[in-house]
PDB file of C-alpha atoms and ligand atoms in Angstrom:
ATOM      1  CA  UNK A1383       1.593   1.094   2.051  1.00 99.00           C
ATOM      2  CA  UNK A1384       3.026   2.766  -1.034  1.00 99.00           C
ATOM      3  CA  UNK A1385       2.054   2.729  -4.716  1.00 98.00           C
ATOM      4  CA  UNK A1386       2.436   5.267  -7.511  1.00 98.00           C
ATOM      5  CA  UNK A1387      -0.630   7.496  -7.242  1.00 98.00           C
ATOM      6  CA  UNK A1388      -1.980   6.550  -3.776  1.00 98.00           C
ATOM      7  CA  UNK A1389      -5.461   6.277  -5.217  1.00 98.00           C
ATOM      8  CA  UNK A1390      -5.835   2.606  -6.300  1.00 98.00           C
ATOM      9  CA  UNK A1391      -3.595  -0.012  -4.643  1.00 98.00           C
ATOM     10  CA  UNK A1392      -2.164   1.523  -1.470  1.00 98.00           C
ATOM     11  CA  UNK A1393      -5.487   2.936  -0.189  1.00 98.00           C
ATOM     12  CA  UNK A1394      -6.898  -0.590  -0.483  1.00 98.00           C
ATOM     13  CA  UNK A1395      -3.849  -2.019   1.292  1.00 99.00           C
ATOM     14  CA  UNK A1396      -4.269   0.576   4.060  1.00 99.00           C
ATOM     15  CA  UNK A1397      -7.969  -0.215   4.501  1.00 98.00           C
ATOM     16  CA  UNK A1398      -7.460  -3.975   4.433  1.00 99.00           C
ATOM     17  CA  UNK A1399      -4.579  -3.978   6.925  1.00 98.00           C
ATOM     18  CA  UNK A1400      -6.503  -1.642   9.261  1.00 98.00           C
ATOM     19  CA  UNK A1401      -9.358  -4.153   9.214  1.00 98.00           C
ATOM     20  CA  UNK A1402      -7.008  -6.940  10.389  1.00 98.00           C
ATOM     21  CA  UNK A1403      -4.988  -5.251  13.168  1.00 98.00           C
ATOM     22  CA  UNK A1404      -5.646  -3.458  16.427  1.00 97.00           C
ATOM     23  CA  UNK A1405      -5.479   0.119  15.168  1.00 97.00           C
ATOM     24  CA  UNK A1406      -4.921   1.404  18.719  1.00 97.00           C
ATOM     25  CA  UNK A1407      -1.590  -0.426  18.651  1.00 96.00           C
ATOM     26  CA  UNK A1408      -0.601  -0.298  14.975  1.00 97.00           C
ATOM     27  CA  UNK A1409      -0.572   2.867  12.890  1.00 98.00           C
ATOM     28  CA  UNK A1410      -1.270   2.142   9.237  1.00 98.00           C
ATOM     29  CA  UNK A1411      -1.077   4.761   6.482  1.00 98.00           C
ATOM     30  CA  UNK A1412      -0.503   4.974   2.741  1.00 99.00           C
ATOM     31  CA  UNK A1413       1.224   7.274   0.268  1.00 99.00           C
ATOM     32  CA  UNK A1414       2.262   7.513  -3.383  1.00 98.00           C
ATOM     33  CA  UNK A1415       5.656   8.017  -4.958  1.00 98.00           C
ATOM     34  CA  UNK A1416       4.093  10.541  -7.378  1.00 98.00           C
ATOM     35  CA  UNK A1417       2.163  13.713  -6.585  1.00 98.00           C
ATOM     36  CA  UNK A1418      -0.417  13.537  -9.427  1.00 97.00           C
ATOM     37  CA  UNK A1419      -3.369  12.889  -7.144  1.00 98.00           C
ATOM     38  CA  UNK A1420      -2.346  14.570  -3.877  1.00 98.00           C
ATOM     39  CA  UNK A1421      -5.430  15.532  -1.858  1.00 98.00           C
ATOM     40  CA  UNK A1422      -7.763  13.318  -3.877  1.00 98.00           C
ATOM     41  CA  UNK A1423      -9.919  10.506  -2.472  1.00 98.00           C
ATOM     42  CA  UNK A1424      -9.277   6.926  -3.626  1.00 98.00           C
ATOM     43  CA  UNK A1425     -10.305   5.902  -7.152  1.00 98.00           C
ATOM     44  CA  UNK A1426     -14.022   5.073  -7.207  1.00 97.00           C
ATOM     45  CA  UNK A1427     -13.208   1.499  -8.296  1.00 98.00           C
ATOM     46  CA  UNK A1428     -11.068   0.974  -5.172  1.00 98.00           C
ATOM     47  CA  UNK A1429     -13.840   2.473  -3.041  1.00 98.00           C
ATOM     48  CA  UNK A1430     -16.357   0.031  -4.563  1.00 98.00           C
ATOM     49  CA  UNK A1431     -14.229  -3.095  -4.204  1.00 98.00           C
ATOM     50  CA  UNK A1432     -13.440  -2.197  -0.583  1.00 98.00           C
ATOM     51  CA  UNK A1433     -17.129  -1.610   0.095  1.00 98.00           C
ATOM     52  CA  UNK A1434     -17.954  -5.025  -1.384  1.00 98.00           C
ATOM     53  CA  UNK A1435     -15.797  -6.505   1.393  1.00 98.00           C
ATOM     54  CA  UNK A1436     -17.235  -4.156   4.068  1.00 98.00           C
ATOM     55  CA  UNK A1437     -14.242  -1.831   4.249  1.00 98.00           C
ATOM     56  CA  UNK A1438     -14.721   1.940   4.073  1.00 98.00           C
ATOM     57  CA  UNK A1439     -11.817   3.824   2.478  1.00 98.00           C
ATOM     58  CA  UNK A1440     -13.781   6.941   1.479  1.00 98.00           C
ATOM     59  CA  UNK A1441     -12.072   9.183   4.055  1.00 98.00           C
ATOM     60  CA  UNK A1442      -8.566   8.662   2.724  1.00 98.00           C
ATOM     61  CA  UNK A1443      -6.698  11.452   0.923  1.00 98.00           C
ATOM     62  CA  UNK A1444      -3.737  10.862  -1.357  1.00 98.00           C
ATOM     63  CA  UNK A1445      -0.354  12.151  -0.264  1.00 98.00           C
ATOM     64  CA  UNK A1446       3.207  11.793  -1.486  1.00 98.00           C
ATOM     65  CA  UNK A1447       5.750   9.814   0.525  1.00 98.00           C
ATOM     66  CA  UNK A1448       8.484  11.917   2.141  1.00 98.00           C
ATOM     67  CA  UNK A1449      11.804  11.127   3.777  1.00 98.00           C
ATOM     68  CA  UNK A1450      10.166  11.794   7.180  1.00 98.00           C
ATOM     69  CA  UNK A1451       8.103   8.638   6.702  1.00 98.00           C
ATOM     70  CA  UNK A1452      11.261   6.693   7.515  1.00 98.00           C
ATOM     71  CA  UNK A1453      11.177   8.273  10.988  1.00 98.00           C
ATOM     72  CA  UNK A1454       7.549   7.303  11.661  1.00 98.00           C
ATOM     73  CA  UNK A1455       7.207   3.818  10.196  1.00 98.00           C
ATOM     74  CA  UNK A1456       8.837   0.481  10.983  1.00 98.00           C
ATOM     75  CA  UNK A1457       7.782  -1.115   7.690  1.00 98.00           C
ATOM     76  CA  UNK A1458       7.214   0.483   4.297  1.00 98.00           C
ATOM     77  CA  UNK A1459       5.501  -1.821   1.807  1.00 99.00           C
ATOM     78  CA  UNK A1460       5.874  -1.212  -1.924  1.00 99.00           C
ATOM     79  CA  UNK A1461       3.340  -2.563  -4.413  1.00 98.00           C
ATOM     80  CA  UNK A1462       5.743  -2.994  -7.359  1.00 98.00           C
ATOM     81  CA  UNK A1463       9.409  -2.767  -8.355  1.00 98.00           C
ATOM     82  CA  UNK A1464       9.133   0.789  -9.554  1.00 98.00           C
ATOM     83  CA  UNK A1465       7.618   1.959  -6.249  1.00 98.00           C
ATOM     84  CA  UNK A1466      10.272  -0.057  -4.391  1.00 98.00           C
ATOM     85  CA  UNK A1467      13.148   1.559  -6.266  1.00 98.00           C
ATOM     86  CA  UNK A1468      11.698   5.050  -5.895  1.00 98.00           C
ATOM     87  CA  UNK A1469      11.227   4.618  -2.140  1.00 98.00           C
ATOM     88  CA  UNK A1470      14.820   3.389  -1.824  1.00 98.00           C
ATOM     89  CA  UNK A1471      16.006   6.581  -3.521  1.00 98.00           C
ATOM     90  CA  UNK A1472      14.674   8.477  -0.476  1.00 98.00           C
ATOM     91  CA  UNK A1473      16.462   6.258   2.050  1.00 98.00           C
ATOM     92  CA  UNK A1474      19.228   8.024   3.993  1.00 98.00           C
ATOM     93  CA  UNK A1475      21.004   4.982   5.395  1.00 98.00           C
ATOM     94  CA  UNK A1476      20.916   1.188   5.769  1.00 98.00           C
ATOM     95  CA  UNK A1477      18.322   1.378   8.540  1.00 98.00           C
ATOM     96  CA  UNK A1478      15.928   3.262   6.228  1.00 98.00           C
ATOM     97  CA  UNK A1479      16.614   0.804   3.399  1.00 98.00           C
ATOM     98  CA  UNK A1480      15.806  -2.195   5.578  1.00 98.00           C
ATOM     99  CA  UNK A1481      12.309  -0.872   6.258  1.00 98.00           C
ATOM    100  CA  UNK A1482      11.324  -1.138   2.599  1.00 98.00           C
ATOM    101  CA  UNK A1483       9.693  -4.413   1.534  1.00 98.00           C
ATOM    102  CA  UNK A1484       7.761  -5.718  -1.450  1.00 98.00           C
ATOM    103  CA  UNK A1485       4.297  -6.368  -0.031  1.00 98.00           C
ATOM    104  CA  UNK A1486       3.668  -9.651  -1.848  1.00 98.00           C
ATOM    105  CA  UNK A1487       6.843 -11.155  -0.334  1.00 98.00           C
ATOM    106  CA  UNK A1488       4.789 -11.388   2.867  1.00 98.00           C
ATOM    107  CA  UNK A1489       2.286 -13.798   1.295  1.00 98.00           C
ATOM    108  CA  UNK A1490       4.598 -15.360  -1.344  1.00 98.00           C
ATOM    109  CA  UNK A1491       8.090 -15.293   0.187  1.00 98.00           C
ATOM    110  CA  UNK A1492       9.675 -17.497  -2.480  1.00 98.00           C
ATOM    111  CA  UNK A1493       8.457 -15.427  -5.443  1.00 97.00           C
ATOM    112  CA  UNK A1494       9.143 -11.951  -6.835  1.00 96.00           C
ATOM    113  CA  UNK A1495       5.597 -10.744  -7.363  1.00 98.00           C
ATOM    114  CA  UNK A1496       4.181  -7.243  -7.839  1.00 98.00           C
ATOM    115  CA  UNK A1497       0.679  -5.917  -7.321  1.00 98.00           C
ATOM    116  CA  UNK A1498      -0.258  -4.903 -10.890  1.00 97.00           C
ATOM    117  CA  UNK A1499      -1.317  -1.319 -11.482  1.00 97.00           C
ATOM    118  CA  UNK A1500      -5.093  -1.556 -12.107  1.00 97.00           C
ATOM    119  CA  UNK A1501      -5.555   2.133 -13.066  1.00 96.00           C
ATOM    120  CA  UNK A1502      -5.876   1.680 -16.851  1.00 94.00           C
ATOM    121  CA  UNK A1503      -7.692  -1.665 -16.730  1.00 91.00           C
ATOM    122  CA  UNK A1504     -11.200  -2.840 -15.928  1.00 88.00           C
ATOM    123  CA  UNK A1505     -13.013  -3.757 -12.724  1.00 88.00           C
ATOM    124  CA  UNK A1506     -11.629  -7.325 -12.706  1.00 91.00           C
ATOM    125  CA  UNK A1507      -8.177  -5.881 -12.078  1.00 96.00           C
ATOM    126  CA  UNK A1508      -9.417  -4.342  -8.844  1.00 98.00           C
ATOM    127  CA  UNK A1509     -10.857  -7.650  -7.684  1.00 97.00           C
ATOM    128  CA  UNK A1510      -7.482  -9.349  -8.348  1.00 97.00           C
ATOM    129  CA  UNK A1511      -5.614  -6.572  -6.542  1.00 98.00           C
ATOM    130  CA  UNK A1512      -7.982  -6.863  -3.590  1.00 98.00           C
ATOM    131  CA  UNK A1513      -7.355 -10.614  -3.277  1.00 98.00           C
ATOM    132  CA  UNK A1514      -3.570 -10.260  -3.461  1.00 98.00           C
ATOM    133  CA  UNK A1515      -3.581  -7.496  -0.854  1.00 98.00           C
ATOM    134  CA  UNK A1516      -5.960  -9.390   1.396  1.00 98.00           C
ATOM    135  CA  UNK A1517      -3.570 -12.375   1.481  1.00 98.00           C
ATOM    136  CA  UNK A1518      -0.536 -10.169   2.057  1.00 98.00           C
ATOM    137  CA  UNK A1519      -2.275  -8.228   4.847  1.00 98.00           C
ATOM    138  CA  UNK A1520      -3.298 -11.461   6.558  1.00 98.00           C
ATOM    139  CA  UNK A1521       0.389 -12.458   6.593  1.00 98.00           C
ATOM    140  CA  UNK A1522       1.447  -9.012   7.851  1.00 98.00           C
ATOM    141  CA  UNK A1523      -1.149  -8.965  10.612  1.00 98.00           C
ATOM    142  CA  UNK A1524      -0.104 -12.394  11.909  1.00 97.00           C
ATOM    143  CA  UNK A1525       3.531 -11.301  11.832  1.00 95.00           C
ATOM    144  CA  UNK A1526       2.658  -8.149  13.808  1.00 93.00           C
ATOM    145  CA  UNK A1527       0.684 -10.023  16.437  1.00 87.00           C
TER     146      UNK A1527
HETATM  147  P1  4NP B 475      -2.000   3.465  -7.973  1.00 69.27           P
HETATM  148  O1  4NP B 475      -2.579   3.568  -9.475  1.00 69.27           O
HETATM  149  O2  4NP B 475      -0.505   3.679  -8.093  1.00 69.27           O
HETATM  150  O3  4NP B 475      -2.331   2.064  -7.558  1.00 69.27           O
HETATM  151  O4  4NP B 475      -2.698   4.536  -7.176  1.00 69.27           O
HETATM  152  C1  4NP B 475      -2.357   4.649 -10.316  1.00 69.27           C
HETATM  153  C2  4NP B 475      -3.072   5.804 -10.153  1.00 69.27           C
HETATM  154  C3  4NP B 475      -2.882   6.870 -11.019  1.00 69.27           C
HETATM  155  C4  4NP B 475      -1.962   6.759 -12.034  1.00 69.27           C
HETATM  156  C5  4NP B 475      -1.233   5.600 -12.202  1.00 69.27           C
HETATM  157  C6  4NP B 475      -1.431   4.543 -11.334  1.00 69.27           C
HETATM  158  N1  4NP B 475      -1.780   7.837 -12.935  1.00 69.27           N
HETATM  159  O5  4NP B 475      -0.991   7.687 -13.885  1.00 69.27           O
HETATM  160  O6  4NP B 475      -2.407   8.892 -12.759  1.00 69.27           O
END
């Protein structure tokens, strides 16, 4: 799960998907395309919205995506077009490129939707982001099983 800062959207996506899959069988992680917040915990607003839905994301620490992630992961989900394009810049070949998906394509395959960046907005933005990611992660988990 990849966003820009790895403190708002992708930590939520990581926590939500982990809650829907067998984590002994599926390894789920998140990262950012930027290094601004490396080492930091998720944004307090993401922690609160996750907690509202009984998901604990407090132990996560932001990190920056690296080219090695293509060796470890089968799917790399971007939250928005900018993340998507920046991840593709790291891809070394077609196989790497094919791993990169827009996350909301999983729940809305006929549309080109992005998960909006909630960082500069209010709490309602986090609720909306949670709902979009919850739907997408339900689709991903049924695909994986
Ligand atoms: P995220 O949100 O990409 O969902 O983690 C952001 C977090 C931090 C910043 C921008 C977006 N920032 O500019 O610091």
